[in-house]
CSV table of C-alpha atoms in Angstrom, one decimal:
chain,number,residue,atom,x,y,z
T,571,UNK,CA,-4.7,-1.5,-24.3
T,572,UNK,CA,-1.2,-1.4,-22.9
T,573,UNK,CA,-0.2,-2.8,-19.5
T,574,UNK,CA,3.5,-1.9,-19.0
T,575,UNK,CA,4.4,-4.8,-16.8
T,576,UNK,CA,2.1,-7.8,-16.9
T,577,UNK,CA,4.4,-9.5,-14.3
T,578,UNK,CA,3.2,-6.8,-11.8
T,579,UNK,CA,-0.2,-8.5,-12.0
T,580,UNK,CA,1.3,-11.9,-11.5
T,581,UNK,CA,3.2,-10.7,-8.4
T,582,UNK,CA,-0.1,-9.4,-6.9
T,583,UNK,CA,-1.8,-12.7,-6.8
T,584,UNK,CA,1.1,-15.0,-6.3
T,585,UNK,CA,0.7,-17.0,-9.5
T,586,UNK,CA,3.4,-19.7,-9.7
T,587,UNK,CA,5.1,-21.5,-12.5
T,588,UNK,CA,4.1,-25.1,-13.3
T,589,UNK,CA,0.3,-24.7,-13.7
T,590,UNK,CA,-0.9,-27.5,-15.9
T,591,UNK,CA,-4.2,-26.0,-17.0
T,592,UNK,CA,-4.3,-25.1,-20.7
T,593,UNK,CA,-6.7,-23.0,-22.7
T,594,UNK,CA,-8.0,-26.3,-24.2
T,595,UNK,CA,-8.9,-27.6,-20.7
T,596,UNK,CA,-11.3,-24.8,-19.9
T,597,UNK,CA,-14.9,-24.0,-20.7
T,598,UNK,CA,-15.0,-20.6,-22.3
T,599,UNK,CA,-18.3,-18.8,-21.9
T,600,UNK,CA,-20.6,-18.8,-24.9
T,601,UNK,CA,-21.7,-15.2,-24.2
T,602,UNK,CA,-19.6,-13.9,-27.0
T,603,UNK,CA,-21.3,-10.4,-27.2
T,604,UNK,CA,-21.3,-9.6,-23.5
T,605,UNK,CA,-18.9,-6.8,-22.5
T,606,UNK,CA,-18.7,-5.0,-19.2
T,607,UNK,CA,-17.2,-1.5,-18.7
T,608,UNK,CA,-15.4,-1.5,-15.4
T,609,UNK,CA,-14.8,1.9,-13.7
T,610,UNK,CA,-13.5,3.1,-10.4
T,611,UNK,CA,-10.7,5.0,-8.7
T,612,UNK,CA,-7.7,4.3,-6.6
T,613,UNK,CA,-6.4,6.3,-3.7
T,614,UNK,CA,-4.2,6.2,-0.6
T,615,UNK,CA,-4.4,8.2,2.6
T,616,UNK,CA,-0.8,9.5,3.3
T,617,UNK,CA,0.1,12.9,1.8
T,618,UNK,CA,3.0,11.5,-0.3
T,619,UNK,CA,3.7,12.8,-3.8
T,620,UNK,CA,4.2,10.3,-6.6
T,621,UNK,CA,7.6,10.2,-8.3
T,622,UNK,CA,8.0,11.5,-11.9
T,623,UNK,CA,7.1,8.9,-14.5
T,624,UNK,CA,4.9,6.8,-12.1
T,625,UNK,CA,2.1,4.8,-13.8
T,626,UNK,CA,-1.1,3.2,-12.5
T,627,UNK,CA,-1.9,-0.3,-13.8
T,628,UNK,CA,-5.3,-1.9,-13.2
T,629,UNK,CA,-6.0,-5.5,-14.2
T,630,UNK,CA,-8.8,-8.0,-14.1
T,631,UNK,CA,-7.8,-11.4,-12.8
T,632,UNK,CA,-9.2,-14.8,-12.5
T,633,UNK,CA,-9.6,-15.5,-8.7
T,634,UNK,CA,-9.1,-19.3,-9.3
T,635,UNK,CA,-5.4,-18.7,-10.1
T,636,UNK,CA,-5.5,-21.8,-12.2
T,637,UNK,CA,-5.9,-20.2,-15.6
T,638,UNK,CA,-2.6,-19.5,-17.4
T,639,UNK,CA,-4.2,-16.4,-19.0
T,640,UNK,CA,-5.3,-15.0,-15.7
T,641,UNK,CA,-3.2,-11.9,-16.1
T,642,UNK,CA,-4.4,-11.1,-19.7
T,643,UNK,CA,-8.2,-10.7,-19.5
T,644,UNK,CA,-8.5,-6.9,-19.3
T,645,UNK,CA,-6.9,-3.8,-17.8
T,646,UNK,CA,-5.6,-0.4,-18.4
T,647,UNK,CA,-2.6,1.9,-17.6
T,648,UNK,CA,-2.8,5.6,-16.6
T,649,UNK,CA,0.3,7.8,-16.7
T,650,UNK,CA,0.4,9.8,-13.4
T,651,UNK,CA,2.8,12.7,-14.1
T,652,UNK,CA,1.4,15.7,-12.3
T,653,UNK,CA,-1.6,13.8,-11.0
T,654,UNK,CA,-2.7,13.2,-7.4
T,655,UNK,CA,-4.9,10.5,-5.9
T,656,UNK,CA,-7.7,9.7,-6.2
T,657,UNK,CA,-7.1,8.6,-9.8
T,658,UNK,CA,-10.0,7.3,-11.9
T,659,UNK,CA,-9.8,4.4,-14.3
T,660,UNK,CA,-12.0,2.6,-16.9
T,661,UNK,CA,-11.6,-0.4,-19.1
T,662,UNK,CA,-13.8,-2.9,-21.0
T,663,UNK,CA,-13.9,-6.6,-20.0
T,664,UNK,CA,-14.8,-8.9,-22.9
T,665,UNK,CA,-16.4,-12.0,-21.5
T,666,UNK,CA,-15.8,-14.0,-24.7
T,667,UNK,CA,-12.2,-14.4,-23.3
T,668,UNK,CA,-13.4,-15.6,-19.8
T,669,UNK,CA,-14.1,-19.0,-18.2
T,670,UNK,CA,-17.8,-19.6,-17.4
T,671,UNK,CA,-18.5,-19.9,-13.7
T,672,UNK,CA,-15.2,-18.4,-12.5
T,673,UNK,CA,-14.9,-15.3,-10.3
T,674,UNK,CA,-12.9,-12.3,-11.3
T,675,UNK,CA,-11.4,-9.5,-9.4
T,676,UNK,CA,-9.7,-6.1,-10.0
T,677,UNK,CA,-6.3,-5.3,-8.6
T,678,UNK,CA,-4.1,-2.2,-9.0
T,679,UNK,CA,-0.5,-1.2,-8.7
T,680,UNK,CA,1.4,2.0,-9.1
T,681,UNK,CA,4.9,1.5,-10.5
T,682,UNK,CA,7.8,3.9,-10.6
T,683,UNK,CA,9.6,4.8,-13.8
T,684,UNK,CA,12.1,2.1,-13.1
T,685,UNK,CA,9.3,-0.5,-12.9
T,686,UNK,CA,9.3,-1.0,-9.1
T,687,UNK,CA,5.8,-1.5,-7.5
T,688,UNK,CA,5.5,1.3,-5.0
T,689,UNK,CA,1.7,1.1,-4.2
T,690,UNK,CA,-0.7,-1.8,-4.5
T,691,UNK,CA,-4.2,-2.9,-3.5
T,692,UNK,CA,-4.2,-4.9,-0.3
T,693,UNK,CA,-6.7,-7.4,-1.7
T,694,UNK,CA,-8.6,-7.9,-4.9
T,695,UNK,CA,-12.1,-6.5,-5.5
T,696,UNK,CA,-14.5,-9.0,-6.8
T,697,UNK,CA,-16.5,-7.7,-9.8
T,698,UNK,CA,-20.0,-8.5,-11.0
T,699,UNK,CA,-19.9,-9.1,-14.8
T,700,UNK,CA,-23.7,-9.7,-15.2
T,701,UNK,CA,-24.4,-6.3,-16.6
T,702,UNK,CA,-22.8,-3.9,-19.1
T,703,UNK,CA,-21.2,-1.7,-16.5
T,704,UNK,CA,-19.7,-2.1,-13.0
T,705,UNK,CA,-18.2,0.5,-10.6
T,706,UNK,CA,-15.7,-0.7,-8.1
T,707,UNK,CA,-15.9,2.4,-6.0
T,708,UNK,CA,-12.7,3.6,-4.3
T,709,UNK,CA,-9.8,1.0,-4.1
T,710,UNK,CA,-7.4,1.8,-1.3
T,711,UNK,CA,-3.7,1.3,-2.0
T,712,UNK,CA,-1.0,0.4,0.5
T,713,UNK,CA,2.7,1.4,0.2
T,714,UNK,CA,5.2,-1.2,-0.8
T,715,UNK,CA,8.7,-1.4,0.7
T,716,UNK,CA,11.2,-1.2,-2.2
T,717,UNK,CA,14.3,-1.1,0.0
T,718,UNK,CA,15.2,-4.8,-0.6
T,719,UNK,CA,15.2,-5.5,3.1
T,720,UNK,CA,13.6,-8.6,4.4
T,721,UNK,CA,10.3,-7.8,6.1
T,722,UNK,CA,10.1,-6.2,9.5
T,723,UNK,CA,13.8,-7.0,10.3
T,724,UNK,CA,14.7,-3.7,8.5
T,725,UNK,CA,13.0,-1.8,11.4
T,726,UNK,CA,15.4,-3.2,14.0
T,727,UNK,CA,18.7,-1.6,14.8
T,728,UNK,CA,19.8,1.9,15.5
T,729,UNK,CA,17.2,4.5,16.4
T,730,UNK,CA,15.3,6.3,13.7
T,731,UNK,CA,15.5,10.1,14.0
T,732,UNK,CA,12.1,11.6,13.2
T,733,UNK,CA,12.2,14.4,10.6
T,734,UNK,CA,8.5,15.0,10.2
T,735,UNK,CA,5.2,14.4,11.9
T,736,UNK,CA,2.2,14.5,9.6
T,737,UNK,CA,3.6,17.3,7.4
T,738,UNK,CA,4.4,19.6,10.3
T,739,UNK,CA,8.1,18.9,10.7
T,740,UNK,CA,9.7,18.7,14.2
T,741,UNK,CA,11.1,21.2,16.6
T,742,UNK,CA,14.8,21.9,16.0
T,743,UNK,CA,17.2,19.8,18.1
T,744,UNK,CA,14.3,18.2,20.0
T,745,UNK,CA,15.7,14.7,19.2
T,746,UNK,CA,12.5,12.9,18.4
T,747,UNK,CA,13.2,9.2,17.7
T,748,UNK,CA,11.9,5.7,17.4
T,749,UNK,CA,13.6,2.4,18.1
T,750,UNK,CA,12.5,-1.2,17.4
T,751,UNK,CA,13.9,-4.4,18.9
T,752,UNK,CA,13.8,-8.0,17.6
T,753,UNK,CA,11.6,-9.1,20.5
T,754,UNK,CA,8.8,-6.6,19.6
T,755,UNK,CA,9.6,-3.6,21.8
T,756,UNK,CA,9.2,0.0,20.6
T,757,UNK,CA,10.5,3.0,22.4
T,758,UNK,CA,11.8,6.5,21.9
T,759,UNK,CA,11.3,10.2,22.7
T,760,UNK,CA,8.8,12.7,21.4
T,761,UNK,CA,11.2,15.5,22.3
T,762,UNK,CA,10.1,15.9,25.9
T,763,UNK,CA,8.9,12.5,27.3
T,764,UNK,CA,10.0,9.0,26.7
T,765,UNK,CA,7.5,6.3,25.5
T,766,UNK,CA,7.6,2.5,25.3
T,767,UNK,CA,5.4,-0.3,24.2
T,768,UNK,CA,5.1,-3.4,22.2
T,769,UNK,CA,4.6,-3.8,18.4
T,770,UNK,CA,3.9,-6.5,15.8
T,771,UNK,CA,5.0,-6.2,12.2
T,772,UNK,CA,4.6,-8.4,9.2
T,773,UNK,CA,5.6,-7.4,5.7
T,774,UNK,CA,4.5,-3.8,5.5
T,775,UNK,CA,1.9,-4.0,8.2
T,776,UNK,CA,2.6,-2.8,11.8
T,777,UNK,CA,0.5,-2.3,14.9
T,778,UNK,CA,1.0,-1.5,18.5
T,779,UNK,CA,0.0,-4.3,20.9
T,780,UNK,CA,-1.6,-2.8,24.0
T,781,UNK,CA,-1.1,0.8,25.1
T,782,UNK,CA,1.9,3.1,25.2
T,783,UNK,CA,3.6,4.0,28.5
T,784,UNK,CA,4.7,7.7,28.6
T,785,UNK,CA,6.8,9.4,31.2
T,786,UNK,CA,5.3,12.5,32.9
T,787,UNK,CA,8.1,15.1,32.6
T,788,UNK,CA,7.0,18.7,32.2
T,789,UNK,CA,8.5,20.7,29.3
T,790,UNK,CA,7.7,23.7,27.2
T,791,UNK,CA,4.1,23.4,25.8
T,792,UNK,CA,5.4,23.1,22.2
T,793,UNK,CA,7.5,20.1,23.1
T,794,UNK,CA,4.7,18.4,25.1
T,795,UNK,CA,2.3,19.1,22.1
T,796,UNK,CA,4.9,17.4,19.9
T,797,UNK,CA,4.9,14.3,22.2
T,798,UNK,CA,1.1,14.0,21.7
T,799,UNK,CA,1.3,14.5,17.9
T,800,UNK,CA,3.8,11.6,17.7
T,801,UNK,CA,1.8,9.3,19.9
T,802,UNK,CA,-1.4,10.1,17.9
T,803,UNK,CA,0.2,8.5,14.9
T,804,UNK,CA,1.9,5.6,16.7
T,805,UNK,CA,-1.2,4.5,18.6
T,806,UNK,CA,-3.1,4.0,15.4
T,807,UNK,CA,-0.2,2.8,13.2
T,808,UNK,CA,-1.2,0.6,10.3
T,809,UNK,CA,1.5,0.4,7.6
T,810,UNK,CA,5.2,1.3,7.1
T,811,UNK,CA,7.7,1.4,4.3
T,812,UNK,CA,11.4,2.0,3.9
T,813,UNK,CA,12.5,3.6,0.7
T,814,UNK,CA,16.0,4.9,0.1
T,815,UNK,CA,16.8,4.9,3.8
T,816,UNK,CA,13.6,6.8,4.8
T,817,UNK,CA,11.1,5.1,7.1
T,818,UNK,CA,7.5,6.2,6.6
T,819,UNK,CA,4.9,5.1,9.2
T,820,UNK,CA,1.3,5.5,8.3
T,821,UNK,CA,-1.7,5.5,10.7
T,822,UNK,CA,-5.1,4.1,9.9
T,823,UNK,CA,-6.4,7.7,9.3
T,824,UNK,CA,-3.5,8.6,6.9
T,825,UNK,CA,-1.3,10.5,9.4
T,826,UNK,CA,2.4,10.0,8.8
T,827,UNK,CA,5.8,10.0,10.5
T,828,UNK,CA,9.0,10.0,8.5
T,829,UNK,CA,12.4,9.2,9.9
T,830,UNK,CA,16.0,8.3,9.0
T,831,UNK,CA,18.9,6.7,10.7
T,832,UNK,CA,21.9,8.9,11.4
């Protein structure tokens, strides 16, 4: 079993240096023969292709976070070249290596060829190891901001020029844009009407607070339809990421907006 970057698992659960627990301090289960085959699949909603060389890592972790071997219990890696989500996975958990009475969870990341984590599970999925097989079902992944910018501050500044709304592009020279301010205001144009509202963003999570105000200017039907497509995504916005200068906004049903600054 090969897990390309064990540190990726450590990052997922926030394990810190300085733990004093040692293997000798723990009570290893006496169920030496028990093994559980863990299966499932990972997916994400946005229609975003994975980069060449991407790889899925799925790991089994000790939820107590006190065990220094928590990132070594079990796991698997799946090369993703040419694959689209959902991606199935399977691995065997050997309970002879586990601590009796502790709870264990599955987490997953997708890493780029360079080793950057670009997708990850939002939370861990607790597993039942009392039988010889367990299926996690579908584990949803969320996009990770790899731009190096600090949190939601990267949203603030010059307007973002929208280049695409849910895979349908935008009307040429319609000047669709989105602006964010430090005090939680969002505003912009859908190409015809102007909109404004309030937002809250933490890490890669974002949501509109309250409704969106929209001017009532009459334009060509195509432009007014574009207004509504943009607002359909914004009103149910859930996550965002900024990668290589491109902002991707993702709604709770997987619709997307992509934008760049001029």
